[in-house]
Backbone as JSON Lines, residues from 0, in Angstrom:
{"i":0,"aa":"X","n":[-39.42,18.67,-25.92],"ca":[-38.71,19.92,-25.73],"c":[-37.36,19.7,-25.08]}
{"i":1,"aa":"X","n":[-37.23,18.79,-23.67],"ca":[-36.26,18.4,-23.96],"c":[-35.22,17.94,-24.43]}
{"i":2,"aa":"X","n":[-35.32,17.1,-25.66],"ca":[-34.67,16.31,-26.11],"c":[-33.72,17.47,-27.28]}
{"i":3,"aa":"X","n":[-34.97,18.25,-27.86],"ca":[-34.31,19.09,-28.51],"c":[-33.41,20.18,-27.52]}
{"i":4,"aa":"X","n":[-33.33,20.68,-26.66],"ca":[-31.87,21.45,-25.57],"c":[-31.02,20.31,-25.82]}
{"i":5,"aa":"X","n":[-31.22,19.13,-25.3],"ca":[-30.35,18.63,-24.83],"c":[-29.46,18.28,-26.55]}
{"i":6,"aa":"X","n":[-30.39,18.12,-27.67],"ca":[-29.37,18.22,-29.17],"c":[-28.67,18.92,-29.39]}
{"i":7,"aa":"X","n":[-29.18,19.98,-28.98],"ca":[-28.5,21.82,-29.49],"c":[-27.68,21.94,-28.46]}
{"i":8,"aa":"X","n":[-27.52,21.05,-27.13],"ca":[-26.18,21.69,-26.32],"c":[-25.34,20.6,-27.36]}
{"i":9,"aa":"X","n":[-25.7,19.69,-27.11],"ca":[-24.73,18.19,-28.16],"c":[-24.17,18.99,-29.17]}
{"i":10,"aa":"X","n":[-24.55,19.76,-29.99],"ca":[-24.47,20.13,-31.7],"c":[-23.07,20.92,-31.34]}
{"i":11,"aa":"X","n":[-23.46,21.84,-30.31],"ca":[-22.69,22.72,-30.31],"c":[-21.46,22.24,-29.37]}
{"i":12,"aa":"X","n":[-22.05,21.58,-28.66],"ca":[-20.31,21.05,-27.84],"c":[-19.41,20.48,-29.17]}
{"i":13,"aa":"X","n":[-20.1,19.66,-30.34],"ca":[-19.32,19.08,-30.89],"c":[-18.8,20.07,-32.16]}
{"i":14,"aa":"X","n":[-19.23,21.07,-32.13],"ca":[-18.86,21.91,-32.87],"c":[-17.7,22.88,-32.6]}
{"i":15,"aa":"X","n":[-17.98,23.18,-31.26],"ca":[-16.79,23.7,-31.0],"c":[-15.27,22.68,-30.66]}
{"i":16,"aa":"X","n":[-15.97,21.39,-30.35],"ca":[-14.5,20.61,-29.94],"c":[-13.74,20.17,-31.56]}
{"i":17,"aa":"X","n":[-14.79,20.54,-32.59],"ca":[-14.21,20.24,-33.78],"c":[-13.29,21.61,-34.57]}
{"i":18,"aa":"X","n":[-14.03,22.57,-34.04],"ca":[-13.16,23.84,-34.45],"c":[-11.88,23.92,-33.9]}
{"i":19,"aa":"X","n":[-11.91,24.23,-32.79],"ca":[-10.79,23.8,-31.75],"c":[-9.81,22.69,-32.31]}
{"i":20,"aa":"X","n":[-10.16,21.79,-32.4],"ca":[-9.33,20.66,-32.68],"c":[-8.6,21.0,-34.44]}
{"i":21,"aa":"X","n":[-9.32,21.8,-35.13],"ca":[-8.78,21.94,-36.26],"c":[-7.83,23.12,-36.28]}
{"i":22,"aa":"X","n":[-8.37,24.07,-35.01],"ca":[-7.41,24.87,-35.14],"c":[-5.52,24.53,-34.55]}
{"i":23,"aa":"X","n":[-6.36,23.65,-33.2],"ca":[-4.81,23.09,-33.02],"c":[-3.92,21.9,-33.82]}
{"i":24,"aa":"X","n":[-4.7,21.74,-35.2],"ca":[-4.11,20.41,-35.98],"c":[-2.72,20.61,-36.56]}
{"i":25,"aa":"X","n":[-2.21,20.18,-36.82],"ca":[-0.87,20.75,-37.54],"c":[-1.25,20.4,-39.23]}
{"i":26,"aa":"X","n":[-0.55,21.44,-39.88],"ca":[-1.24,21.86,-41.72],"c":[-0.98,20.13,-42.35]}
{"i":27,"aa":"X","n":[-0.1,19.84,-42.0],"ca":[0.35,18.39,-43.08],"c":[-0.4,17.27,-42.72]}
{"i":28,"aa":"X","n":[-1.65,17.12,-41.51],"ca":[-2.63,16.35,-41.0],"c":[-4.02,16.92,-41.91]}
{"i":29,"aa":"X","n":[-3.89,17.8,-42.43],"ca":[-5.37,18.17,-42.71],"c":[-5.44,17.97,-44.01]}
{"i":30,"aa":"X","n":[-6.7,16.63,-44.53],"ca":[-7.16,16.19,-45.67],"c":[-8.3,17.03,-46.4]}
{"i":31,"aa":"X","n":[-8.43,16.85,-47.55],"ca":[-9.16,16.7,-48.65],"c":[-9.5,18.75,-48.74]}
{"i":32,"aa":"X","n":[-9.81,19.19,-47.9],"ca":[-9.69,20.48,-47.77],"c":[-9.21,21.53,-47.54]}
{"i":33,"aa":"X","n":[-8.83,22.63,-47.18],"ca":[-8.14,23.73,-46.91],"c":[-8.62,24.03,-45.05]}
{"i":34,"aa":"X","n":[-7.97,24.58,-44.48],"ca":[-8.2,24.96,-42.9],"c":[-9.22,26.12,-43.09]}
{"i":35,"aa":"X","n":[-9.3,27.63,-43.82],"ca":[-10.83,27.73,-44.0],"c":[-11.88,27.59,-44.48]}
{"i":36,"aa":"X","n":[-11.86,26.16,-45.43],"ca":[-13.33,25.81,-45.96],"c":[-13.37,24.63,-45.22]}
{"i":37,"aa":"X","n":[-12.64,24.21,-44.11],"ca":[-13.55,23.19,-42.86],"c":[-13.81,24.05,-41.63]}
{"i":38,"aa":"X","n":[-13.46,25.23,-41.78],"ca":[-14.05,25.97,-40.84],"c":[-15.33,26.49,-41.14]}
{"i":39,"aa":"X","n":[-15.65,26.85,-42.48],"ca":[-16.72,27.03,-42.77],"c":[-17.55,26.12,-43.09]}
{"i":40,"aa":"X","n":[-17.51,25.01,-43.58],"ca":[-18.51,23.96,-43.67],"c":[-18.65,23.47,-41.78]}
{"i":41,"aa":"X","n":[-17.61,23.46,-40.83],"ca":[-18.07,23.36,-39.74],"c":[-19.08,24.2,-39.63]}
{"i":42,"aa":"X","n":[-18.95,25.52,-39.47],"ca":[-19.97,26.6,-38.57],"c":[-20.84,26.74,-39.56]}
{"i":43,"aa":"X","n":[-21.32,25.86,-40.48],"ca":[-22.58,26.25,-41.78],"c":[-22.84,24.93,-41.1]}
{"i":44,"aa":"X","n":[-22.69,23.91,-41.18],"ca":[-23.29,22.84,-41.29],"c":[-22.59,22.09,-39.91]}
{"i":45,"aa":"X","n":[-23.2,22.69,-38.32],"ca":[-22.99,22.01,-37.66],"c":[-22.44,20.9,-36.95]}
{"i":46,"aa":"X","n":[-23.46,19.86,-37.21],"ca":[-23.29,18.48,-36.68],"c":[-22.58,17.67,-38.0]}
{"i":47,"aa":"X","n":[-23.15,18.07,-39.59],"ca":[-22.06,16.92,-40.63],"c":[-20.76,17.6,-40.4]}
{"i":48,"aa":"X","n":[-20.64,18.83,-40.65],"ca":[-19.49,19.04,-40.89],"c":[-18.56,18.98,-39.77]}
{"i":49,"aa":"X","n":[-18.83,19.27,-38.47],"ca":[-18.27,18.41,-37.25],"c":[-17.68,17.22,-37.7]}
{"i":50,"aa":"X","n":[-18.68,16.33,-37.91],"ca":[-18.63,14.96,-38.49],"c":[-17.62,14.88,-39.3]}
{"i":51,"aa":"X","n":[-17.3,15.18,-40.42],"ca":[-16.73,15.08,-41.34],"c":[-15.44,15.23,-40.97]}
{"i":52,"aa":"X","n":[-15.49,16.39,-40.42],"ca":[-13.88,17.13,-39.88],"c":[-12.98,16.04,-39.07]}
{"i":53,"aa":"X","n":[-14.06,15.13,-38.17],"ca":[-13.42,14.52,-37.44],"c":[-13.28,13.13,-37.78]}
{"i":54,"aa":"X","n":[-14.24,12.56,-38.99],"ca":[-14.25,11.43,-39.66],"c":[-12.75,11.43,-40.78]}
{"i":55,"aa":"X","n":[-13.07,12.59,-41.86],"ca":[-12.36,12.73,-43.05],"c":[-11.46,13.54,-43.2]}
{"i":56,"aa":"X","n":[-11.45,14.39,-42.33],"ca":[-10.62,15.79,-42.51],"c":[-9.05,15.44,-42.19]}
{"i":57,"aa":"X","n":[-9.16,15.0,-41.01],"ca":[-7.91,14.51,-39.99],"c":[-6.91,13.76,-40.32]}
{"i":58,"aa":"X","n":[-5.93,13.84,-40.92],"ca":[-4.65,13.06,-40.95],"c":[-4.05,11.6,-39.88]}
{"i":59,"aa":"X","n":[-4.29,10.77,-40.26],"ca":[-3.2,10.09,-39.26],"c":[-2.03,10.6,-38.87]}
{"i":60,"aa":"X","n":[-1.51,10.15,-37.29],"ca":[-0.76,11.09,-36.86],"c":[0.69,10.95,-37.74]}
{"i":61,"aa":"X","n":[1.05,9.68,-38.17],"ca":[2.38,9.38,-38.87],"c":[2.35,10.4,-39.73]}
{"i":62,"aa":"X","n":[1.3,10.93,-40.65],"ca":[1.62,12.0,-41.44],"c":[1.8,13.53,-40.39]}
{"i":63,"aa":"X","n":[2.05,13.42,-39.74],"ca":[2.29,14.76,-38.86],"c":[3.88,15.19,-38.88]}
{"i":64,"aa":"X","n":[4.25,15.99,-37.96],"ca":[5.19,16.12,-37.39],"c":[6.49,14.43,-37.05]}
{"i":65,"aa":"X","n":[7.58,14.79,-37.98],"ca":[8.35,13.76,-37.32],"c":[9.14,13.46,-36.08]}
{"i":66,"aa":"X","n":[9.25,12.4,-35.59],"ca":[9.61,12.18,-34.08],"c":[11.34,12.38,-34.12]}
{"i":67,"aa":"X","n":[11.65,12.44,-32.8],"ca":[13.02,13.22,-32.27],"c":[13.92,11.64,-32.44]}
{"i":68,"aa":"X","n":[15.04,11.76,-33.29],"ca":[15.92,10.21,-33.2],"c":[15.41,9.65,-32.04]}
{"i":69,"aa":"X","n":[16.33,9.89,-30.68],"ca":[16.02,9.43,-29.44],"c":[14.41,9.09,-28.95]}
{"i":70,"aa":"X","n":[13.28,9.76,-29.52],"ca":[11.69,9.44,-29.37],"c":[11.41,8.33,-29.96]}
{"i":71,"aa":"X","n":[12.33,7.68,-31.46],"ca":[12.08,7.06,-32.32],"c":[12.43,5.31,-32.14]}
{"i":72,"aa":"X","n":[11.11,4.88,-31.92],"ca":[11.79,3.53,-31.36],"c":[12.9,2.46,-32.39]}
{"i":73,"aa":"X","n":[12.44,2.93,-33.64],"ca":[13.47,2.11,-34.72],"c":[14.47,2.77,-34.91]}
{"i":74,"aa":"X","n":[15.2,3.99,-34.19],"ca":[16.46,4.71,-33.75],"c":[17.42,3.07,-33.53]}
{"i":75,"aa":"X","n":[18.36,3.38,-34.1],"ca":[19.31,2.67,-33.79],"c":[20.88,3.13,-34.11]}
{"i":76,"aa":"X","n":[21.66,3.08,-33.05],"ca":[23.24,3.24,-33.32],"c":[23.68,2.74,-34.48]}
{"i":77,"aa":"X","n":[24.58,3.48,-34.82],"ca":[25.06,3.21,-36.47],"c":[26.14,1.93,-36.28]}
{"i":78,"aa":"X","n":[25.44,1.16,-37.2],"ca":[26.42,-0.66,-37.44],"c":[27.79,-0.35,-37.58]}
{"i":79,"aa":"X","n":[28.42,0.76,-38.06],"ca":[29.71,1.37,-38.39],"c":[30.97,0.95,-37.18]}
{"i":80,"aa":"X","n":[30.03,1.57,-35.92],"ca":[30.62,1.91,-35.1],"c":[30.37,0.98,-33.41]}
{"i":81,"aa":"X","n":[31.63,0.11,-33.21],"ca":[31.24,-1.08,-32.03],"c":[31.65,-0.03,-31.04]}
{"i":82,"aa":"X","n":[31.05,-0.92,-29.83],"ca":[31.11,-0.43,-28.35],"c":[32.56,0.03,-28.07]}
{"i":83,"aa":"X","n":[33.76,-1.23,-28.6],"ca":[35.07,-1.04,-28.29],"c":[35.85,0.15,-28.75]}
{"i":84,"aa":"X","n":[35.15,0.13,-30.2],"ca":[35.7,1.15,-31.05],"c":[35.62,2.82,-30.57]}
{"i":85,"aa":"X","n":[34.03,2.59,-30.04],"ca":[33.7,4.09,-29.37],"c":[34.55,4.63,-28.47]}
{"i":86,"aa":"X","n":[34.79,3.4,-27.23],"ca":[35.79,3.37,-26.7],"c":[37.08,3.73,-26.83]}
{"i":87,"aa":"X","n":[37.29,3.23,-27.25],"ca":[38.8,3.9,-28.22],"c":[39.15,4.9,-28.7]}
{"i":88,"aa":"X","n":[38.51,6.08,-29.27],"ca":[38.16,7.14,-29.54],"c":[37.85,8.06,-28.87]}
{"i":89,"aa":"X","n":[37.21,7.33,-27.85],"ca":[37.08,8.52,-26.7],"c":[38.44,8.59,-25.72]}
{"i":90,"aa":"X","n":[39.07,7.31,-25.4],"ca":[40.11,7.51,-24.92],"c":[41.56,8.46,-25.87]}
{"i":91,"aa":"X","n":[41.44,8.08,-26.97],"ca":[42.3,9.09,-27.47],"c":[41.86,10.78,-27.7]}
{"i":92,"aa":"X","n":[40.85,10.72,-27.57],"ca":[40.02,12.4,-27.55],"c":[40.85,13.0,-26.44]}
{"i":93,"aa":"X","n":[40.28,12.27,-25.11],"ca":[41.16,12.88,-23.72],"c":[42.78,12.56,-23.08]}
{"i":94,"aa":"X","n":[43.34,12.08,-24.26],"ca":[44.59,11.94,-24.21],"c":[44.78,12.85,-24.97]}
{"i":95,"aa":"X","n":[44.37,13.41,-26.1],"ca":[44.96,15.14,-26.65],"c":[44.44,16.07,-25.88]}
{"i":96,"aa":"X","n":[43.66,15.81,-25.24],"ca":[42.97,17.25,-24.57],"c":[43.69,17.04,-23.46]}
{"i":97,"aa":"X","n":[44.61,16.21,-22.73],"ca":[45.47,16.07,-21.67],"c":[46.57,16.61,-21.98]}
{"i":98,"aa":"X","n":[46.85,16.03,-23.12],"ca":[48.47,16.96,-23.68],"c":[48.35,18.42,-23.97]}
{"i":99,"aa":"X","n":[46.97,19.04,-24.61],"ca":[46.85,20.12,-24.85],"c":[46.51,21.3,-23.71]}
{"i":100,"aa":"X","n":[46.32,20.93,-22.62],"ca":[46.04,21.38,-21.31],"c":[47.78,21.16,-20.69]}
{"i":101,"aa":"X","n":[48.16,20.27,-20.86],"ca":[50.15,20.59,-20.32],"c":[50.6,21.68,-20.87]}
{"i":102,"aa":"X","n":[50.43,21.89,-22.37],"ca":[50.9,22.74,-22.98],"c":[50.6,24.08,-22.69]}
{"i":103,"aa":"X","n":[49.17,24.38,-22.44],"ca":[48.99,25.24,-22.2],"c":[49.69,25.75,-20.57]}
{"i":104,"aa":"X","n":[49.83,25.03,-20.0],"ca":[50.29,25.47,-18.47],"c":[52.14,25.42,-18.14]}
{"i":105,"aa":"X","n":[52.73,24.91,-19.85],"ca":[53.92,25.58,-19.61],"c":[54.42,27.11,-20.53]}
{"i":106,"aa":"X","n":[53.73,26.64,-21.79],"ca":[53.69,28.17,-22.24],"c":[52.51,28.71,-21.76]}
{"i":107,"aa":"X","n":[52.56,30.2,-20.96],"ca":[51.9,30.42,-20.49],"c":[51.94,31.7,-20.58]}
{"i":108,"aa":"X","n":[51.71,32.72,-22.12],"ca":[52.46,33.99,-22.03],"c":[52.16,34.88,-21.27]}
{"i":109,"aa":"X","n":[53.07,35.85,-20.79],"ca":[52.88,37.09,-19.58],"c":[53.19,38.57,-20.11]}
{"i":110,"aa":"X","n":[52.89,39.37,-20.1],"ca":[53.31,40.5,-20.8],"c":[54.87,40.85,-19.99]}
{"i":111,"aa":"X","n":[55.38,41.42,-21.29],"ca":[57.11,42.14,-21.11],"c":[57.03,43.07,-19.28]}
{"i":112,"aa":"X","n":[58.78,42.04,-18.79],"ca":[58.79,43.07,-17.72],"c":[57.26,42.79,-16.21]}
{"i":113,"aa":"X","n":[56.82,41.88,-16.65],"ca":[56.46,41.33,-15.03],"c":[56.67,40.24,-14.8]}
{"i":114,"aa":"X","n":[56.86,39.77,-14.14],"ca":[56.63,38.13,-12.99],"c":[54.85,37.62,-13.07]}
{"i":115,"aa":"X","n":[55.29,36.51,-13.12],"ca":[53.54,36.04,-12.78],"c":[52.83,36.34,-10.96]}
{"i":116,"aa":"X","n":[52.54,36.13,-10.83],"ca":[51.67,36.55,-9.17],"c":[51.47,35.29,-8.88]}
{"i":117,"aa":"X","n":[52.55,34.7,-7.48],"ca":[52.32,33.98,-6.89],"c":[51.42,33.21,-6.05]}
{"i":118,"aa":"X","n":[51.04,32.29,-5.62],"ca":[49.87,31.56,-5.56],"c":[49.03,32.89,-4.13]}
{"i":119,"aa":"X","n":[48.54,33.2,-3.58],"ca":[48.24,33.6,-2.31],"c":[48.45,32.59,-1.33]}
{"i":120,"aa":"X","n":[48.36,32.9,-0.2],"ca":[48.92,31.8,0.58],"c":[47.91,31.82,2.1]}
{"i":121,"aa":"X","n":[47.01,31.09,2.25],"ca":[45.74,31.15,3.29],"c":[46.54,31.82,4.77]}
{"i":122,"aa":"X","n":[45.36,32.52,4.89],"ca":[46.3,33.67,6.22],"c":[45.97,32.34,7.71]}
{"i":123,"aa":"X","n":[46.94,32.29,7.94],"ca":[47.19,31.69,9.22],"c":[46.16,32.3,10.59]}
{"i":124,"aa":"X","n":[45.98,33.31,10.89],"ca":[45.79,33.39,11.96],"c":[43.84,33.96,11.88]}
{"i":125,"aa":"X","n":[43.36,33.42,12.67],"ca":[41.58,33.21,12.17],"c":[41.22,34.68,12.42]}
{"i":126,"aa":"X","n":[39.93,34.8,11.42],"ca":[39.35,36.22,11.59],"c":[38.6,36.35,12.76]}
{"i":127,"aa":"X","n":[38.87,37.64,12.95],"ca":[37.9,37.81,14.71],"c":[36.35,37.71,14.12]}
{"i":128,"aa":"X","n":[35.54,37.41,15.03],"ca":[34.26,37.65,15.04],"c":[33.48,38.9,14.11]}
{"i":129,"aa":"X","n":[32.57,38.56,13.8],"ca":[31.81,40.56,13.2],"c":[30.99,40.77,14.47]}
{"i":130,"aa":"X","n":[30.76,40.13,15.25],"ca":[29.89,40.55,16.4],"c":[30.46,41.57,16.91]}
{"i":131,"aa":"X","n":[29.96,42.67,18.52],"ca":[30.26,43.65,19.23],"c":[31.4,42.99,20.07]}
{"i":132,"aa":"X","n":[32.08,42.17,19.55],"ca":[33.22,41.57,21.01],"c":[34.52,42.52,20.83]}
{"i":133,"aa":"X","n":[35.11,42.38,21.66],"ca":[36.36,43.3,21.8],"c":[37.77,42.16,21.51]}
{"i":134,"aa":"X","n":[37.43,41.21,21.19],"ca":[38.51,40.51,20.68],"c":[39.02,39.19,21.36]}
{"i":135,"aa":"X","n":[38.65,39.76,22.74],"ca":[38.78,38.62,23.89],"c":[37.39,37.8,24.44]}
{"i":136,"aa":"X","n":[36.51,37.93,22.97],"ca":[35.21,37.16,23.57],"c":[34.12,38.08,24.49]}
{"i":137,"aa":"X","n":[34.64,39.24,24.67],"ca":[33.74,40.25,25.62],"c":[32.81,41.07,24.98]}
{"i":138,"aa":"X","n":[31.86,41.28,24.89],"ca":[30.57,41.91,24.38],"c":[30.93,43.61,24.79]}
{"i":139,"aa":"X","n":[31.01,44.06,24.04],"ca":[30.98,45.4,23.29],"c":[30.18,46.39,24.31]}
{"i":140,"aa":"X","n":[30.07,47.26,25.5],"ca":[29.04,47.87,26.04],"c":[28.14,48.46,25.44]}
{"i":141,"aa":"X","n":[26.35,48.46,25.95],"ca":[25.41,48.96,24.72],"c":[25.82,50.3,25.3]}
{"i":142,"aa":"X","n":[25.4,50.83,23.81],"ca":[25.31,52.43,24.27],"c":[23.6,52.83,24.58]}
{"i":143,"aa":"X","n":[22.73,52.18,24.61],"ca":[21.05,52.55,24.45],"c":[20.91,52.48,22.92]}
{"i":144,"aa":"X","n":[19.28,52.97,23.61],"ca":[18.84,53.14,22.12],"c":[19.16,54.56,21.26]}
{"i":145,"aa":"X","n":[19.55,55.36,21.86],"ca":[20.07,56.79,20.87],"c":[21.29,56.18,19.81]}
{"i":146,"aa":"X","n":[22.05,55.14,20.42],"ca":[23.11,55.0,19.53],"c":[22.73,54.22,18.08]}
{"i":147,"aa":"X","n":[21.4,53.42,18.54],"ca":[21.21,52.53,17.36],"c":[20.32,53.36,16.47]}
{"i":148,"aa":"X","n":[19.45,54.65,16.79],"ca":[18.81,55.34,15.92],"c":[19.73,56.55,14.99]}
């Protein structure tokens, strides 16, 4: 009597880790059948079709989803293009974007009839406190508590 619980929890753990698993499979992994006639030969036929699903059904992962260039270990920089060369190219990139940033900061159009607005100029003399001081460092007299309600 035991042995049979302890099959029928087995049957069914593996039944559900096979449903599950088919439901999270991706479509271009799944062989010889369709996604609902291995769902149904799973939940008809238990333990084979478990079996099966997880023997025959299943795709190797290479047929899955393809990997990201950078994920891809046979990724390789294009032979075209040397270290120096990259180099080179990038230095002339930010030598136009240097000239094109001058340009922009001498033509600099302003609408008819104003002046541009001169830089502001940091105020010299420091802000007083936000505390209750009176300016000379002296604390503010309380008024009680009526004043703060």
């Amino acid at each position: 009597m035991r042995w049979l619980i302890i099959g029928g929890v087995l049957a069914l753990v593996v039944t559900v880790y096979a449903l599950v698993d088919l439901t999270v499979t991706d479509d271009r992994r799944i062989r010889r059948l369709n996604r609902v006639l291995w769902v149904v030969l799973i939940v008809v036929v238990p333990i084979f079709g478990a079996i099966g699903w997880l023997a025959w059904g299943k795709g190797p992962v290479s047929s899955g989803r393809p990997m990201a260039p950078d994920d891809d270990p046979s990724f390789k920089r294009s032979p075209d293009v040397s270290d120096d060369e990259a180099d080179r190219r990038i230095a002339e990139i930010e030598a136009q974007l240097a000239a094109l940033d001058e340009e922009v900061d001498i033509v600099r159009p302003t609408k008819p009839g104003t002046q541009p607005e001169p830089d502001p100029e940091p105020d010299s003399a420091p802000e007083p406190p936000a505390d209750d001081t009176d300016g000379q460092g002296h604390r503010a007299p309380d008024d009680g508590d009526a004043a703060r309600a």
